[in-house]
Tab-separated table of N, CA and C in Angstrom:
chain	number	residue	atom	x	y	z
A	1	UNK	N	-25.701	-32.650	134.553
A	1	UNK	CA	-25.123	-32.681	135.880
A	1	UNK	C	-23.947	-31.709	135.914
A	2	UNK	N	-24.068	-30.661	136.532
A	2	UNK	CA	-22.887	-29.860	137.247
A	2	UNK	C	-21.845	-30.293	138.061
A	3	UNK	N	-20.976	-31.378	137.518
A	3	UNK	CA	-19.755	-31.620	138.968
A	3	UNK	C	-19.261	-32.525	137.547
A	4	UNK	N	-17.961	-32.155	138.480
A	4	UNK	CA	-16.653	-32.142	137.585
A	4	UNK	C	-16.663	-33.587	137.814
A	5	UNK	N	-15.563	-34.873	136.737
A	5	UNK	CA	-15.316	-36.082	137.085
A	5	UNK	C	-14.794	-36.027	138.351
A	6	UNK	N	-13.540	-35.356	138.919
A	6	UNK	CA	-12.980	-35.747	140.020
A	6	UNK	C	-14.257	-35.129	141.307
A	7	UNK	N	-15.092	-34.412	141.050
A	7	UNK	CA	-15.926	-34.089	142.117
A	7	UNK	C	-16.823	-35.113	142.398
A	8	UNK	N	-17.345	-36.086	141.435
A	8	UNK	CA	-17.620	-36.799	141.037
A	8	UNK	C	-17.152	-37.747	141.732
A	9	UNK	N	-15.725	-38.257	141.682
A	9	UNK	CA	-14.798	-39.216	142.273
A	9	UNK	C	-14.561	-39.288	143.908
A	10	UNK	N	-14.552	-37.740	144.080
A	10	UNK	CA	-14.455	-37.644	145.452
A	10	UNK	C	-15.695	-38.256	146.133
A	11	UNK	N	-16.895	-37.695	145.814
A	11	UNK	CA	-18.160	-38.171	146.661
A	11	UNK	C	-18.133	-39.521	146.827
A	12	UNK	N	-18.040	-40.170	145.818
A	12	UNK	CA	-18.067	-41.550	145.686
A	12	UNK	C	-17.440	-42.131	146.511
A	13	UNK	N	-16.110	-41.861	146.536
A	13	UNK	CA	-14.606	-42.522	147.596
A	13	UNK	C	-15.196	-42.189	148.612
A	14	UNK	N	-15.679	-40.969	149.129
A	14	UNK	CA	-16.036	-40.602	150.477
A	14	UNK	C	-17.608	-41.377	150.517
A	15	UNK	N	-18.257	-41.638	150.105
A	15	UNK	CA	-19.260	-42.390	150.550
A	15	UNK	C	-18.689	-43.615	150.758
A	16	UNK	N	-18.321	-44.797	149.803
A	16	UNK	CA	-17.768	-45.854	149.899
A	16	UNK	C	-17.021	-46.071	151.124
A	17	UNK	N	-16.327	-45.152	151.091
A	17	UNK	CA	-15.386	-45.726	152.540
A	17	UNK	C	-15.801	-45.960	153.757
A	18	UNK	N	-17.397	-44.912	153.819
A	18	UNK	CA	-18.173	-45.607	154.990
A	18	UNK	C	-18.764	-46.979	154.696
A	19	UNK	N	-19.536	-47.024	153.567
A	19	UNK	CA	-20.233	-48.278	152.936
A	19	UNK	C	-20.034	-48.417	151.598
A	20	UNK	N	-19.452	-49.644	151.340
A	20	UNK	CA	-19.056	-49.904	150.028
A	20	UNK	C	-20.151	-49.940	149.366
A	21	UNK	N	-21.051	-50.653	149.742
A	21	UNK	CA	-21.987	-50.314	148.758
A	21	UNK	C	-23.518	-49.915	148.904
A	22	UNK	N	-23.459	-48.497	149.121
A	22	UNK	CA	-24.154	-47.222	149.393
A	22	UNK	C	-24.285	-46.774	147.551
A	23	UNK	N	-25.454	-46.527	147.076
A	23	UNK	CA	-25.664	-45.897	146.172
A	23	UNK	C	-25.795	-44.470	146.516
A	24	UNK	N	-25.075	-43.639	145.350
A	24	UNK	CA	-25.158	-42.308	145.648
A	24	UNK	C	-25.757	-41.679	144.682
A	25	UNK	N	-26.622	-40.117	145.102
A	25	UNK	CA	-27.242	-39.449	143.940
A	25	UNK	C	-27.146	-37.913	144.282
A	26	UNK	N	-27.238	-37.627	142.993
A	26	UNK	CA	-26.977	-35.866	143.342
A	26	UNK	C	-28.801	-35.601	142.845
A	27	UNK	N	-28.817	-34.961	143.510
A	27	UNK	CA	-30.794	-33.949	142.994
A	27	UNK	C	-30.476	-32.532	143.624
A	28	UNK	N	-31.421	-31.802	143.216
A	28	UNK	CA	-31.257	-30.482	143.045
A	28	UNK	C	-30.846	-29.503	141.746
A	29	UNK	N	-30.098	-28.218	142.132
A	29	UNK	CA	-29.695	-27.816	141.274
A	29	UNK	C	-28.911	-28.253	140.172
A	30	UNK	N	-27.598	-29.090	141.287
A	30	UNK	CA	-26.625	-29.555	140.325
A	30	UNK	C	-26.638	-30.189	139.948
A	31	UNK	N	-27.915	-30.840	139.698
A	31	UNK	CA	-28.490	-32.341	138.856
A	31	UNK	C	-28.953	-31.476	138.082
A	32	UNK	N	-29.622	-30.499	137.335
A	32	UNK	CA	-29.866	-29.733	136.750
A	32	UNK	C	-29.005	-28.927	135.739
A	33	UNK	N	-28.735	-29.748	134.281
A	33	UNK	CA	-27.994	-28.616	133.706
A	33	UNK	C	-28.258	-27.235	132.979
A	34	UNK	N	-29.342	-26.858	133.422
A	34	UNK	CA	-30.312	-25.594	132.911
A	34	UNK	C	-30.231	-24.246	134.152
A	35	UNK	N	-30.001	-24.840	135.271
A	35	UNK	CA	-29.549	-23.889	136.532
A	35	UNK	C	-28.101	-23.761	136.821
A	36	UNK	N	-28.179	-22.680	137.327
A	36	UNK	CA	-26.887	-22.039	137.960
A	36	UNK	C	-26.680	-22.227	139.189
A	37	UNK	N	-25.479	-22.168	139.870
A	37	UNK	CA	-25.207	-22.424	141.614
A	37	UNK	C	-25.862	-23.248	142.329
A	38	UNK	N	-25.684	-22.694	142.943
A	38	UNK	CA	-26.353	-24.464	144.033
A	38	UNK	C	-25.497	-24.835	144.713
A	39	UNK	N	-25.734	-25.734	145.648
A	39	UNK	CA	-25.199	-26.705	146.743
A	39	UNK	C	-24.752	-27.997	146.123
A	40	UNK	N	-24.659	-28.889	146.831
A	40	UNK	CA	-24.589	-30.041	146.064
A	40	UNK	C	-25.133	-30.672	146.982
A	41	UNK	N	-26.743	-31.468	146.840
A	41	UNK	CA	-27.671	-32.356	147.231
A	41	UNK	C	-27.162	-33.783	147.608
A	42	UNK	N	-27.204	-34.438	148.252
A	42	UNK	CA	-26.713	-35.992	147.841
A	42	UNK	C	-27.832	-36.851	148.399
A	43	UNK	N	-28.134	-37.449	147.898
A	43	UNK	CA	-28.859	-38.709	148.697
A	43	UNK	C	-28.155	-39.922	148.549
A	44	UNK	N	-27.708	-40.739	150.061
A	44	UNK	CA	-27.192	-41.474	149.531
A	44	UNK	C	-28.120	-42.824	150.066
A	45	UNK	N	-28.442	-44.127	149.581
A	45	UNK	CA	-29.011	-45.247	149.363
A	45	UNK	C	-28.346	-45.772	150.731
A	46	UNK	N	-28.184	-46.281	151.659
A	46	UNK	CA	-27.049	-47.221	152.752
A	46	UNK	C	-27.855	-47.767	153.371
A	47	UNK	N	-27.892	-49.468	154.057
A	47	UNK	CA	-28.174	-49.762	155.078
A	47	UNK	C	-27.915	-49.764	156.550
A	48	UNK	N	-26.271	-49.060	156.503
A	48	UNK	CA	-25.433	-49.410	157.704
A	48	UNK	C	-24.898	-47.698	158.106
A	49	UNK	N	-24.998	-46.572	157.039
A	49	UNK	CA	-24.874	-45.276	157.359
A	49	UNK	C	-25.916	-44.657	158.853
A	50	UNK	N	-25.193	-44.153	159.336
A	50	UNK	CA	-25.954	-43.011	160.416
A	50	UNK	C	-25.253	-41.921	160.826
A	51	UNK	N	-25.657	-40.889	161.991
A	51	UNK	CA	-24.954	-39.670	161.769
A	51	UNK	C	-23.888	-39.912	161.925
A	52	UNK	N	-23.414	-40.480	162.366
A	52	UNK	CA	-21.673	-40.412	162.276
A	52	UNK	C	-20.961	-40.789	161.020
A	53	UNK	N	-21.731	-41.699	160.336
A	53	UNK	CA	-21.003	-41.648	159.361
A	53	UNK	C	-21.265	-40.964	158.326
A	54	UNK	N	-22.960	-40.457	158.369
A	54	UNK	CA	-22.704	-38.902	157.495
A	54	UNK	C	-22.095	-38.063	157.235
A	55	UNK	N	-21.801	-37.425	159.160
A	55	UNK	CA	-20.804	-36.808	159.238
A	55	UNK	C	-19.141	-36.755	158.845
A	56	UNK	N	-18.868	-37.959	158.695
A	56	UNK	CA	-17.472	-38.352	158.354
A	56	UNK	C	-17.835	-37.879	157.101
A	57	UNK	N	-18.694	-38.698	156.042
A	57	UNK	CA	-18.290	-38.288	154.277
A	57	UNK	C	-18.169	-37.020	154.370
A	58	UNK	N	-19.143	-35.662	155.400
A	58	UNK	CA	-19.055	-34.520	154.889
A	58	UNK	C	-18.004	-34.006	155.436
A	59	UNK	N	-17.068	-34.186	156.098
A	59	UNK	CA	-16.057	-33.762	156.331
A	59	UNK	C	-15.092	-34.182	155.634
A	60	UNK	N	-15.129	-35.480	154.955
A	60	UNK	CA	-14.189	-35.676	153.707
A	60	UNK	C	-14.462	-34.927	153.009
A	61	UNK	N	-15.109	-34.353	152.418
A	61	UNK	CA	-15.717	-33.474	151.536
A	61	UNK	C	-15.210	-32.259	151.317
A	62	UNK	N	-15.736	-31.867	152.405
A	62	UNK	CA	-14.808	-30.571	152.946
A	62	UNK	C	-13.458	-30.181	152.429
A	63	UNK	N	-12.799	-31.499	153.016
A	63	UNK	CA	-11.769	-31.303	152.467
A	63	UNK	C	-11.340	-31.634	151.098
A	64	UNK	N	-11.672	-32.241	150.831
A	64	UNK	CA	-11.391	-32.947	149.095
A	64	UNK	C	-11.809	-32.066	148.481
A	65	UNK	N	-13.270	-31.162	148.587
A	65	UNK	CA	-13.689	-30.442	147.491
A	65	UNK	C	-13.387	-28.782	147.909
A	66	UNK	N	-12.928	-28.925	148.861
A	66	UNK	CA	-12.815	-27.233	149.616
A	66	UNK	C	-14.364	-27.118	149.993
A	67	UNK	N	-14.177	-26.391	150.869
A	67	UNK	CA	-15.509	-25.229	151.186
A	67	UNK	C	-16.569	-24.978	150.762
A	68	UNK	N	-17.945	-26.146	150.769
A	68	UNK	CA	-18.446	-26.052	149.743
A	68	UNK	C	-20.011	-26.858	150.545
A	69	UNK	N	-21.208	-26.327	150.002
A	69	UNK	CA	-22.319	-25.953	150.790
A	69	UNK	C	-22.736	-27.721	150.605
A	70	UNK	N	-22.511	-28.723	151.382
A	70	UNK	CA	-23.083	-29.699	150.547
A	70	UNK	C	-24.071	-30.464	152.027
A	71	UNK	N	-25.293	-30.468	151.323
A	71	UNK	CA	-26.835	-31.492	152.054
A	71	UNK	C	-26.410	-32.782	151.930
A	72	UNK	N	-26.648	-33.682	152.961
A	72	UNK	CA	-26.545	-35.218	152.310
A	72	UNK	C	-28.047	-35.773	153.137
A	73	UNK	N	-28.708	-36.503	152.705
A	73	UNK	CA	-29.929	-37.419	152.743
A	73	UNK	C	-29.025	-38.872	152.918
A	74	UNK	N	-29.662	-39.383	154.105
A	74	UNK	CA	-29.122	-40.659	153.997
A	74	UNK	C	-30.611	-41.349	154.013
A	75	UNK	N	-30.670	-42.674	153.455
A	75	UNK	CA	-32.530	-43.763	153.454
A	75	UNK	C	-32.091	-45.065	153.273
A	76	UNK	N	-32.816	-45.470	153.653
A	76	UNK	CA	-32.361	-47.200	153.645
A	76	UNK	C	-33.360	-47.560	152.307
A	77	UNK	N	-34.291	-47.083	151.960
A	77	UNK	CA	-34.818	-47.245	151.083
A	77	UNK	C	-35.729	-45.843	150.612
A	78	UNK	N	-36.760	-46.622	149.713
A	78	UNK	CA	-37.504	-45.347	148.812
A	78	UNK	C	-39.031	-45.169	149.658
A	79	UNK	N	-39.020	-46.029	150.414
A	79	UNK	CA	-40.546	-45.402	151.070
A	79	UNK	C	-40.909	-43.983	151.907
A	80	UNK	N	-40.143	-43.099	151.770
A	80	UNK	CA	-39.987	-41.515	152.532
A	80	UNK	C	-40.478	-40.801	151.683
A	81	UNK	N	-41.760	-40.127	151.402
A	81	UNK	CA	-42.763	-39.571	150.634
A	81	UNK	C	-41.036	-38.020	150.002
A	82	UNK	N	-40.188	-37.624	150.757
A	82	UNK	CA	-39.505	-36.623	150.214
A	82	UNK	C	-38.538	-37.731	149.314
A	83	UNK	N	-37.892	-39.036	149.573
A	83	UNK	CA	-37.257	-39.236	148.906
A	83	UNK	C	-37.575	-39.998	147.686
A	84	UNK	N	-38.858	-39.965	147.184
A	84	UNK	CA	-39.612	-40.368	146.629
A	84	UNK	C	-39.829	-39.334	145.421
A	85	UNK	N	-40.061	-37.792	146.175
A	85	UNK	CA	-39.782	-36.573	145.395
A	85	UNK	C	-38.553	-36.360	144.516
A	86	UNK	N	-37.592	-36.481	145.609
A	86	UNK	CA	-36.226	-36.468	144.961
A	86	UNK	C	-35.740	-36.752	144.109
A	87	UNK	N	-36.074	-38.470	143.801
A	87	UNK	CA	-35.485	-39.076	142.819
A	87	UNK	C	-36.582	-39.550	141.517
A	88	UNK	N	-37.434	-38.142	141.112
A	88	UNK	CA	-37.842	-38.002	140.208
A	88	UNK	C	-36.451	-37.560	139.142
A	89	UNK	N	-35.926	-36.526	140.130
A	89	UNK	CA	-35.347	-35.485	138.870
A	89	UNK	C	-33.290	-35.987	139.349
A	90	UNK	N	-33.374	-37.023	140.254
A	90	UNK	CA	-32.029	-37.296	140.787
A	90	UNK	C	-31.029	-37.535	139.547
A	91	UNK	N	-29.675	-37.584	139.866
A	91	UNK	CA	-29.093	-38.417	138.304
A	91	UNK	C	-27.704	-39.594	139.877
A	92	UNK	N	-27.816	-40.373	139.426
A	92	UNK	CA	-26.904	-41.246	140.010
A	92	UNK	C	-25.297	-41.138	139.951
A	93	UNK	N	-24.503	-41.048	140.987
A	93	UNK	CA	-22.998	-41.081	140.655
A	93	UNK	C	-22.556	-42.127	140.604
């Protein structure tokens, strides 16, 4: 996994604060320690997340991590044939 502890820390705080308990996951590149660059993927697990409160974590984000290309996936569960893909190769924060 590519992300620093406190990058690490940040996502987390910024997910949580919408839903405490929202599981979060990084997939993609930066789940990948064999690739270079990348975005930072997130999928996060929530029953009670929607766009607004997507929008809020990624604007915490923003700011906490600076300027920085990040996707978020929100699912209430695993039945979504892509998020199903995903969390073959996901690693959990």
């Amino acid at each position: 996994m590519r992300l620093t502890t406190e990058e690490r820390e940040a996502i987390k705080a910024a997910v949580r604060a919408q839903d405490p308990e929202a599981q979060v996951w990084l997939f993609g590149s930066r789940a990948d320690d064999s690739k270079r660059g990348g975005d930072i993927d997130l999928l996060v697990f929530s029953q009670i997340m929607g766009w607004s409160e997507k929008g809020d974590v990624w604007w915490e984000l923003q700011e906490r991590l600076g300027e920085q290309k990040i996707d978020i996936v929100v699912a209430k569960d695993r039945s979504d044939p892509f998020v199903r893909m995903v969390m073959e190769k996901a690693v959990r924060l």
